[in-house]
XYZ file of C-alpha atoms in Angstrom:
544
model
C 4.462 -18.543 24.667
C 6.469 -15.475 25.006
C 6.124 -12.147 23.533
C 8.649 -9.986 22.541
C 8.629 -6.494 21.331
C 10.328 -3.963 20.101
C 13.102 -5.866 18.315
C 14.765 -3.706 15.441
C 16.496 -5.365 12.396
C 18.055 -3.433 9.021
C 15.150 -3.201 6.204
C 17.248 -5.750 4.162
C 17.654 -8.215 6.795
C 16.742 -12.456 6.042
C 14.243 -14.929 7.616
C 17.469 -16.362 9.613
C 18.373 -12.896 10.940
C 15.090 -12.591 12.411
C 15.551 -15.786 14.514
C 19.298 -14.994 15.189
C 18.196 -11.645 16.432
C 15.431 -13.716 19.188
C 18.079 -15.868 19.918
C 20.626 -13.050 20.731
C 17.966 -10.856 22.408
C 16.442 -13.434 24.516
C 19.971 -15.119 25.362
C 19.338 -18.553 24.627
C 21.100 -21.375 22.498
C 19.431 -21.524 18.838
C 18.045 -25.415 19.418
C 16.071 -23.615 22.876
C 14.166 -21.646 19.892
C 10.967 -23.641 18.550
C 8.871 -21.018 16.805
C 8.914 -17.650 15.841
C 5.433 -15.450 14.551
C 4.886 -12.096 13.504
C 2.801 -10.237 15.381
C 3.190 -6.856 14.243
C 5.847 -5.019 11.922
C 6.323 -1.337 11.506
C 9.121 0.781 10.629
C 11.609 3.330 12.045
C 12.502 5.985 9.733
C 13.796 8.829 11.529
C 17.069 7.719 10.038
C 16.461 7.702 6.315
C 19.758 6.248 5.487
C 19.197 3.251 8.372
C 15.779 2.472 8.078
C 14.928 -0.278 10.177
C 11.722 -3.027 10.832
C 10.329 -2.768 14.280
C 9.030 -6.173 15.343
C 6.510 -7.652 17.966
C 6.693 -11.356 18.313
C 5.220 -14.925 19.789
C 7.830 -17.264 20.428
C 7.941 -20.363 21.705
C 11.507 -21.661 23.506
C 12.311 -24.836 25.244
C 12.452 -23.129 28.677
C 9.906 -20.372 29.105
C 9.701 -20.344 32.581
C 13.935 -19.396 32.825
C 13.667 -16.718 30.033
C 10.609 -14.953 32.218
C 12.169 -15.687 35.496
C 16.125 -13.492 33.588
C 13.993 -10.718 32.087
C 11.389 -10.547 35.264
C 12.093 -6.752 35.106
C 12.099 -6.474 31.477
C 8.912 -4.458 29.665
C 9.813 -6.254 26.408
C 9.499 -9.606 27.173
C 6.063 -10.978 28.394
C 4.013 -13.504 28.628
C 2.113 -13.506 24.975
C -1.814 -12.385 26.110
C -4.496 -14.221 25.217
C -5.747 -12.109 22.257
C -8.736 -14.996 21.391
C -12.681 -13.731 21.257
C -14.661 -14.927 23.841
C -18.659 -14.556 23.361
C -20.667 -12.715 26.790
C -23.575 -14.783 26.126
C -25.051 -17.218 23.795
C -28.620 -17.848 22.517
C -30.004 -21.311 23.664
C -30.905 -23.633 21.135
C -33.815 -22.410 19.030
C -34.170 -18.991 19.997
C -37.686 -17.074 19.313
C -37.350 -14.010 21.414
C -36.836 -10.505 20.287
C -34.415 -9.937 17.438
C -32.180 -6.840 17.699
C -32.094 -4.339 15.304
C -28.958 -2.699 13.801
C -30.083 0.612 11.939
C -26.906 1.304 9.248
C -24.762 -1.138 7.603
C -20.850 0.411 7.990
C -18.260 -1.027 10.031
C -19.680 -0.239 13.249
C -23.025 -1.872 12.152
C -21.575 -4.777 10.224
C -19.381 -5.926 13.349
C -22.209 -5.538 15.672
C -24.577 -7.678 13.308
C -22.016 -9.940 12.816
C -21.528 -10.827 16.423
C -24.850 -10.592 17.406
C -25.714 -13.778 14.523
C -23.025 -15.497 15.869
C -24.290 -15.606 19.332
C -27.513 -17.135 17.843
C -29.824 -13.639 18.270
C -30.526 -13.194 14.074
C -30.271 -9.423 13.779
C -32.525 -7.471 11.785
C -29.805 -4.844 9.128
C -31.811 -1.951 8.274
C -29.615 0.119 5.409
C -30.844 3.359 3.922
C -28.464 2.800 1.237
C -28.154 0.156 -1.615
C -26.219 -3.365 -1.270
C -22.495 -2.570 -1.898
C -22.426 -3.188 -5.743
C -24.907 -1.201 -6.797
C -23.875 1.844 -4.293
C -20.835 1.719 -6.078
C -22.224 2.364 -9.712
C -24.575 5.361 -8.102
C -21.137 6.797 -6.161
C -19.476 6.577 -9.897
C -22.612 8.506 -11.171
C -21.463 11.312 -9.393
C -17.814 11.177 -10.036
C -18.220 10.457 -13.657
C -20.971 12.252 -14.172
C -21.611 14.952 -11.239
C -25.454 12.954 -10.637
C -25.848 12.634 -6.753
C -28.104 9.851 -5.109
C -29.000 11.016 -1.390
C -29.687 8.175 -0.744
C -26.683 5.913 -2.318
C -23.186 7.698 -2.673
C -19.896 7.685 -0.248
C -21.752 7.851 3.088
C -24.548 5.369 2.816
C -25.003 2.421 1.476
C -23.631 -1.042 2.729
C -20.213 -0.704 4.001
C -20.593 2.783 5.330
C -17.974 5.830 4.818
C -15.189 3.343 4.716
C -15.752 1.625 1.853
C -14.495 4.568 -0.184
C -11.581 5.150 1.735
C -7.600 3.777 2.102
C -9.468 1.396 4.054
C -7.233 2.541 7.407
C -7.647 -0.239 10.345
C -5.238 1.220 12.951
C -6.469 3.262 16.209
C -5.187 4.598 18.966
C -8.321 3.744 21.182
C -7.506 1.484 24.441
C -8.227 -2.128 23.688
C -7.400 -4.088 26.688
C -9.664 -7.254 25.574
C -8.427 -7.409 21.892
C -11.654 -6.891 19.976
C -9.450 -5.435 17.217
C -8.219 -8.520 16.894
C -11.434 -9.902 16.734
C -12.149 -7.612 13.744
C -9.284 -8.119 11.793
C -9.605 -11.968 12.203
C -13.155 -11.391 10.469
C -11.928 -9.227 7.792
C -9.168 -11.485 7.007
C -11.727 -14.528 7.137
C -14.336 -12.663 4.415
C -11.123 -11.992 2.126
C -9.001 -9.316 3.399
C -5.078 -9.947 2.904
C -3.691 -11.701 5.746
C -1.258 -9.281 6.311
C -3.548 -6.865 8.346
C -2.615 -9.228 11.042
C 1.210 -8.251 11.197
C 1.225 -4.715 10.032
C 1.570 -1.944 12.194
C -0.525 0.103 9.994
C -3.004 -2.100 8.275
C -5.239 -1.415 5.176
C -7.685 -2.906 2.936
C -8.445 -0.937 0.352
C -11.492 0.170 -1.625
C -11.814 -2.916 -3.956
C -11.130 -5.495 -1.592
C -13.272 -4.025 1.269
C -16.231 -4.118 -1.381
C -15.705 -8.083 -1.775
C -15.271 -8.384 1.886
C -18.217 -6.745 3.278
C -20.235 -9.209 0.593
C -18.328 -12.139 2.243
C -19.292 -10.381 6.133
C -23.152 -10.232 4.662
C -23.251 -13.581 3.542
C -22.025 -15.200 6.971
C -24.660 -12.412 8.887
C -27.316 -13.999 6.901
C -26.571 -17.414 6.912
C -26.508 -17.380 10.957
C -30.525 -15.875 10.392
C -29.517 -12.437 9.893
C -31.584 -10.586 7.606
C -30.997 -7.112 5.223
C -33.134 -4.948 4.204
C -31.485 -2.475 2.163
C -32.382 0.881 0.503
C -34.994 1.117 3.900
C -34.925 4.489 5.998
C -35.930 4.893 9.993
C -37.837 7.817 9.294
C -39.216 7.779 13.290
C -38.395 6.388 16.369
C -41.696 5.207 18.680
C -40.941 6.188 22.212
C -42.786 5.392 25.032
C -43.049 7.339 28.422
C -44.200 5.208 31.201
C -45.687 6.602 34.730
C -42.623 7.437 36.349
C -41.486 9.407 33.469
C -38.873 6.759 31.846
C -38.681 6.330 28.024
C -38.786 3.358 26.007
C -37.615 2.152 22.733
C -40.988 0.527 21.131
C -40.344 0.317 17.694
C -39.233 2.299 13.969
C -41.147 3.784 11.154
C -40.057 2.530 8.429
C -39.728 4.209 4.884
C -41.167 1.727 3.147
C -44.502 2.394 5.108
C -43.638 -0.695 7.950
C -44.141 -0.045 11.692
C -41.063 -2.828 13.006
C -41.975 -3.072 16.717
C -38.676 -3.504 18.458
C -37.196 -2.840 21.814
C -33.113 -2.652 21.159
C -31.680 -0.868 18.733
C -28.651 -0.562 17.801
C -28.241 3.042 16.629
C -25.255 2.576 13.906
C -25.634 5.180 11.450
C -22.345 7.363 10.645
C -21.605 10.985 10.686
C -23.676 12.079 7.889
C -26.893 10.898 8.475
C -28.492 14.074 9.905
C -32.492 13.522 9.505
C -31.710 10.394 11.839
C -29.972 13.236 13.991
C -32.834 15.489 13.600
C -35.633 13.495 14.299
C -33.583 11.929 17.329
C -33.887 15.709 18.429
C -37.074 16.469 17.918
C -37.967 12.590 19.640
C -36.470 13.856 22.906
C -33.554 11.969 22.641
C -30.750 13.337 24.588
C -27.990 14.557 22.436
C -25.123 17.421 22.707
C -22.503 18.605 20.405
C -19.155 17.491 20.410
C -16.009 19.389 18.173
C -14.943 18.418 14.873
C -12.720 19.758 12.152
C -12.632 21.739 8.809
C -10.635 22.107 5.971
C -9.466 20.976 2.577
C -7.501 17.990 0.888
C -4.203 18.693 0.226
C -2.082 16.822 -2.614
C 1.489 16.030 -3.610
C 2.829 13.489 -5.870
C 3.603 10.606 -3.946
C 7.370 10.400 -4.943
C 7.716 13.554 -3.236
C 6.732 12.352 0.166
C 8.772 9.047 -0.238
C 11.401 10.692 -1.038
C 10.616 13.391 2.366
C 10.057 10.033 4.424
C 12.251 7.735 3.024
C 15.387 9.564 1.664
C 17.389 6.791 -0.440
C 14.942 3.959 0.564
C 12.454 5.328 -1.427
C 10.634 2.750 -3.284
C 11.162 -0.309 -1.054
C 8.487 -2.267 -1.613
C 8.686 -3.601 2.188
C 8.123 -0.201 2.518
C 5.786 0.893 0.324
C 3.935 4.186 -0.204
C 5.090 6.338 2.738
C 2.418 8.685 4.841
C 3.073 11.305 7.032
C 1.338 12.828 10.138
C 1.656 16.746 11.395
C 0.057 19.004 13.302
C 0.657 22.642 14.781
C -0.528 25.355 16.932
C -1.588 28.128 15.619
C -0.994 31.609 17.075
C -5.122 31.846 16.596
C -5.105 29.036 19.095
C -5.863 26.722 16.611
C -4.662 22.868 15.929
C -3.906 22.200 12.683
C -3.513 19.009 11.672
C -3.265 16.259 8.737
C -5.954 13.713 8.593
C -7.111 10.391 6.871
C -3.606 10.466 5.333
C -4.407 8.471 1.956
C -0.632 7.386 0.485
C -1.503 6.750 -3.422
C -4.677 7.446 -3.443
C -7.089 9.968 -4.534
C -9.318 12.387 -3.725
C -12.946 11.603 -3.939
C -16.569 13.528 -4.229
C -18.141 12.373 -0.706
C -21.249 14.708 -0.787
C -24.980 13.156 0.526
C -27.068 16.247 0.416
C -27.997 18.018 -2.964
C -26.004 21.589 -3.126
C -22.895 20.600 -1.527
C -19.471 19.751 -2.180
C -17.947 17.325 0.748
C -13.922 15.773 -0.345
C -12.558 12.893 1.160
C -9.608 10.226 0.166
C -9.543 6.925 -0.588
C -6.540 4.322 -1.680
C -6.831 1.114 -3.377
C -4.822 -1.741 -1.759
C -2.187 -1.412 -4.055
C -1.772 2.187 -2.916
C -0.288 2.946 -6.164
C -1.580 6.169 -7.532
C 0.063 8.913 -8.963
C -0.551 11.244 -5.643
C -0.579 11.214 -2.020
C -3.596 13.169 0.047
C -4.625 14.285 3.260
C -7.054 16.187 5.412
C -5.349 19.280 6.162
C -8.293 20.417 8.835
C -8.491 23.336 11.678
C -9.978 21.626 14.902
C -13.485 23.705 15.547
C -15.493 23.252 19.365
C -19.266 23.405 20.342
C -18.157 26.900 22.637
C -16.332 28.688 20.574
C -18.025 28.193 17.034
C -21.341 26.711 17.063
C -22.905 27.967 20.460
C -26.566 27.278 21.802
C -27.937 24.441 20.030
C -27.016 20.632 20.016
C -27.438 20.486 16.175
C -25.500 23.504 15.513
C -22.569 21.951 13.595
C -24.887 20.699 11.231
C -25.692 23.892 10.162
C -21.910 25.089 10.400
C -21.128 22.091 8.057
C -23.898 22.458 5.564
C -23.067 26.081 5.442
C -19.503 25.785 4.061
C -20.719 22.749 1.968
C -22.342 25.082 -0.308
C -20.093 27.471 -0.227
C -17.670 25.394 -1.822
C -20.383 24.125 -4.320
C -20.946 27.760 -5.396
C -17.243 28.186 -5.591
C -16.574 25.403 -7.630
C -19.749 25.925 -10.404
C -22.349 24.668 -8.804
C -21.532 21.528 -10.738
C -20.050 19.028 -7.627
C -16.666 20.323 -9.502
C -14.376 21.022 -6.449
C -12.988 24.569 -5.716
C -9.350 23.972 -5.747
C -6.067 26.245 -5.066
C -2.701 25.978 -5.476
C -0.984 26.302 -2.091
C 1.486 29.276 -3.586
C -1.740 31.404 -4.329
C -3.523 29.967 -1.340
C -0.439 32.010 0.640
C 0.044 35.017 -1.020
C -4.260 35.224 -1.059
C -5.326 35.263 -4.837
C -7.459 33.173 -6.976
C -5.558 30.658 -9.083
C -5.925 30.587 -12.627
C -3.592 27.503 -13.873
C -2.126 24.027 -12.385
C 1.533 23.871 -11.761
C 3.707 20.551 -11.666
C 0.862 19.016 -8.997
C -2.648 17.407 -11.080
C -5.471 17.017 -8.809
C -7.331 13.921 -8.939
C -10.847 14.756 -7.687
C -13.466 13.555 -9.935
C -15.605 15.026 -11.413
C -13.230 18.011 -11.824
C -11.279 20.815 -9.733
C -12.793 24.735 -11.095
C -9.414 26.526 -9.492
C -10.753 29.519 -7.222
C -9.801 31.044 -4.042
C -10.362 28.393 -1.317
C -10.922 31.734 1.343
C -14.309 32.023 0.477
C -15.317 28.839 1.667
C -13.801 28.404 4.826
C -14.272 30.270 7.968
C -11.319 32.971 7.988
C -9.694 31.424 11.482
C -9.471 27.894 9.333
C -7.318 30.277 6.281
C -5.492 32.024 8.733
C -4.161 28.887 10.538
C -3.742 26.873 8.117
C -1.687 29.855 6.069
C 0.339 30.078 9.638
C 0.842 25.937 9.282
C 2.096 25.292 5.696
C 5.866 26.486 6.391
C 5.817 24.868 8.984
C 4.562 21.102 7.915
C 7.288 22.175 4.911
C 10.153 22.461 6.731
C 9.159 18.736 8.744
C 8.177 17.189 5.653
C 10.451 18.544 2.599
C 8.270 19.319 -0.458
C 4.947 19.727 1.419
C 4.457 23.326 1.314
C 5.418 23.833 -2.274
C 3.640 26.636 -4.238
C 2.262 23.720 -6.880
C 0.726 21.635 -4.361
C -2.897 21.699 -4.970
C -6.030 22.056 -2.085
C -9.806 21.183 -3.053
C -12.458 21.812 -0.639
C -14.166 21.125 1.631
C -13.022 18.773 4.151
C -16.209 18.883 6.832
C -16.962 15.600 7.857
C -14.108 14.689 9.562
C -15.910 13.123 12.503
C -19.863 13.267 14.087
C -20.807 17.035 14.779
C -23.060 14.981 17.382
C -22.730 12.740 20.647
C -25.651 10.504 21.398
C -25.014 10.331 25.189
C -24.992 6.430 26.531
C -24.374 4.980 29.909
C -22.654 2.553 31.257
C -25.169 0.023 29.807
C -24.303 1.511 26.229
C -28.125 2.528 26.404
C -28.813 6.608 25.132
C -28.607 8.397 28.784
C -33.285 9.071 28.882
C -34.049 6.313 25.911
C -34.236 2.935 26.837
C -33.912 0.214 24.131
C -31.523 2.543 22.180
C -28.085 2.083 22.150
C -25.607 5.031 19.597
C -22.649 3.355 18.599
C -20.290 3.770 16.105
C -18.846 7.291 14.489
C -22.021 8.802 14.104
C -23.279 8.677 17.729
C -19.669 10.215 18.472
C -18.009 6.662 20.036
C -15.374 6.451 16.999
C -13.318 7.910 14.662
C -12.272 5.224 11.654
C -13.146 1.635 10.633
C -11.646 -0.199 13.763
C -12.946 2.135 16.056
C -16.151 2.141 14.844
C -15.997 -1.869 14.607
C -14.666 -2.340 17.876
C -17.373 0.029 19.186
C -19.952 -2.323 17.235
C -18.664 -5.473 19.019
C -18.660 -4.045 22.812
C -22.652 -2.224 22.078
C -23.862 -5.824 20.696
C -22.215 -7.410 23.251
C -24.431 -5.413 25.685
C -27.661 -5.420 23.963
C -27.155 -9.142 24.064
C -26.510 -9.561 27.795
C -30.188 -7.600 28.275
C -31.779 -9.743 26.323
C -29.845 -13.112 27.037
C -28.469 -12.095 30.811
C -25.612 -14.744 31.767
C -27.768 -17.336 33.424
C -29.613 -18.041 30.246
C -26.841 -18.276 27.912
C -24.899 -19.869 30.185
């Protein structure tokens, strides 16, 4: 099987165009064509008036061997790769030796469960958080009704952070060995559309990606998995042997149970700081990595399909359109748009009492009135939160509460409208741009909740993102705060064995040991960290 790539066709082009365009491209007579299968699809629309599909393809001719041998020089026509999973290891029949634990429940945690049941090693799910259905009526408790569960809300509870998101499952990270693949395959298999198989920029969804990480729990547990939801690791028992080497021996549980374990996986995301902070105090070897901080910014969604798509607007092959910018700041700054959420809405993401956190999240459908995105100042460990591996913690709870002063100490978001937000004064009214943040925007000025060099670049930025994307810098466009947990303030240091650099036994993964940024990142992350917990405890040889 060949694959081809990079093959452009008009938006409105037919099945049989497709295949004529293959047969033209790859110079062969139609009958030498046998199959044709989307791999991936995107779009090119730096044209707006000739917007075209950019395909990658498997296809099967008559004479594969004479197409490779013309194109030999040719990056665009290949050999298709062999994109199948391939399990390290395997259990042997019968298994009774030590089960792994996975400590957190998102998409990091879920693919590294999953794998680890299917190679026969029944993982142990420990969730501080509640199953996904009934996390989802305690997150609506605080975005109907401004009532905050530490312990169940956006960032924990089954499905981690990315359950109330656009469900995003694109990455830029290098993937030589196709484990993306290997996570889409799954997410398609527990009920994801099938179409996150050929998209160039795939998403679920918040609705579907509660259904599907049901489906994912079901399989974990019928391969001998077990859950044990709203449970907390509340210690870590660490050993120090003779010549001064730690060991993993087991977790204090919330719930009052010592589990005596030797591998961990450490899966928890970006927000779970008393994991962090015991970690610290534990000895394990951690160090401060740079994040960024800002606000949501909103615009109606015909106004950036419009910006994106000129007359095209409204395709439906197209769809809601996104944009990405960023821009240096004369404070040396990077400014930047992040988790762009086309048709969405902004959400309430706090998990601490006395703190207002936004995010965005999209249904499948991505049909909302608006379009949102993190419009975040990059901030580093030298520069901003010297001296102590923990330090962003701080610097993030600090201008979490500043922005749940600033909005009424009532989880109400301070919002401004970008016009004010410019010229430096308070707003009093909304213009032509309704915010959607539940439970409720209290309009303010936005300065007093962000450090000054985040105002000042991003005041330097707006004209500039408006004359790239028409319509994004105008003075109705609304901004809620605060944008802080754009990624893991933290790096849990592994080696090459994916064990924590002094801890043995304990293996970070995922976003909030600072390995990912994003559902397939953080999955993909997962697989490889199971994958290597399994080899130690089922080397080669055994599972052979």
């Amino acid at each position: 099987m060949l694959r081809l790539t990079d093959l452009a066709l008009p938006l409105d082009h037919t099945p049989a165009d497709l295949d004529a365009a293959v047969v033209s491209r790859l110079e062969i007579a139609p009958t030498d064509l046998e199959r044709v299968t989307v791999v991936r699809r995107g779009n090119d629309a730096r044209r707006k008036n000739a917007i075209k599909l950019i395909y990658s393809l498997d296809v099967e001719v008559r004479d594969e061997a004479d197409v490779l041998a013309r194109f030999a020089g040719d990056q665009h026509v290949r050999p298709a790769p062999d994109t199948a999973y391939k399990f390290v290891t395997r259990a042997p029949e019968g298994y009774a030796g030590p089960r792994p634990v996975v400590i957190g429940a998102g998409p990091c945690g879920l693919l590294a469960a999953l794998v680890l049941a299917q190679m026969g090693l029944r993982p142990i799910i420990i969730e501080r958080g509640k199953a996904v259905r009934e996390r989802t009526q305690d997150t609506w408790g605080l975005w109907r009704r401004s009532e905050l569960n530490p312990e169940s809300n956006v960032q924990f509870g089954e499905g981690g952070a990315g359950t109330f998101s656009d469900g995003k499952l694109y990455s830029r990270i290098k993937d030589s060995r196709h484990l993306g693949r290997k996570v889409l395959t799954e997410f398609v298999k527990a009920g994801a559309p099938d179409d996150i198989l050929t998209e160039a920029h795939p998403h679920i969804g918040t609705f579907r990606l509660v259904t599907m990480v049901m489906s994912m729990r079901e399989t974990i547990e019928a391969l001998g998995g077990e859950y044990r939801f709203s449970t907390r690791v509340d210690d870590f028992a660490i050993e120090e042997g003779a010549d001064g080497a730690r060991r993993l021996k087991g977790l204090h549980l919330s719930d009052g149970e010592f589990l005596e374990t030797g591998h961990v996986i450490m899966a928890v995301g970006h927000s779970a700081r008393d994991t962090f902070e015991v970690l610290h105090e534990r000895g394990v070897h951690v160090e401060a990595k740079p994040f960024a901080i800002g606000v949501r910014i909103e615009h109606p969604q015909s106004w950036i399909d419009k910006a994106r798509f000129g007359p095209c607007a409204g395709n439906p092959i197209l769809g809601a359109a996104s944009y990405a910018t960023s821009y240096q700041a004369g404070n040396g700054r990077t400014v930047y748009s992040f988790c762009m959420c086309p048709g969405g809405r902004v959400v309430a993401s706090s998990s601490e009492e006395g703190g207002v956190v936004t995010n965005g999240m999209s249904q499948y459908s991505r049909a909302e009135f608006n379009a949102n995105s993190g419009l975040v100042v990059d901030i580093t460990p030298e520069r901003d939160f010297p001296g102590h591996p923990l330090a962003g913690i701080a610097l993030q709870r600090k201008f979490e509460k500043l922005a749940f002063t600033a909005g009424g100490s009532t989880y109400k978001a301070p919002g401004q409208k970008l016009g004010d937000f410019l010229a430096g004064r308070a707003s009093t009214e909304l213009g032509e741009v309704i915010p959607s943040y539940q439970p409720g925007v209290h309009l303010t000025d936005l300065a007093q909740c962000l450090p000054d060099y985040v105002v000042e670049a991003i005041r330097e930025a707006l004209p500039v993102f408006g004359r790239q994307v028409p319509g994004y810098d105008h003075p109705d466009v609304v901004m809620t705060g605060v944008e802080t947990r754009t990624s893991s303030p933290v790096r849990f240091t592994r080696g090459r064995d994916f064990q924590s650099l002094n801890t043995r036994g304990l293996y970070p993964a995922g976003e909030g040991a600072g390995y990912a940024g994003g559902i397939l990142s953080a999955a993909v992350d997962g697989i490889r960290v199971a994958e290597a917990l399994a080899l130690d405890l089922v080397p080669v040889e055994a599972g052979a």
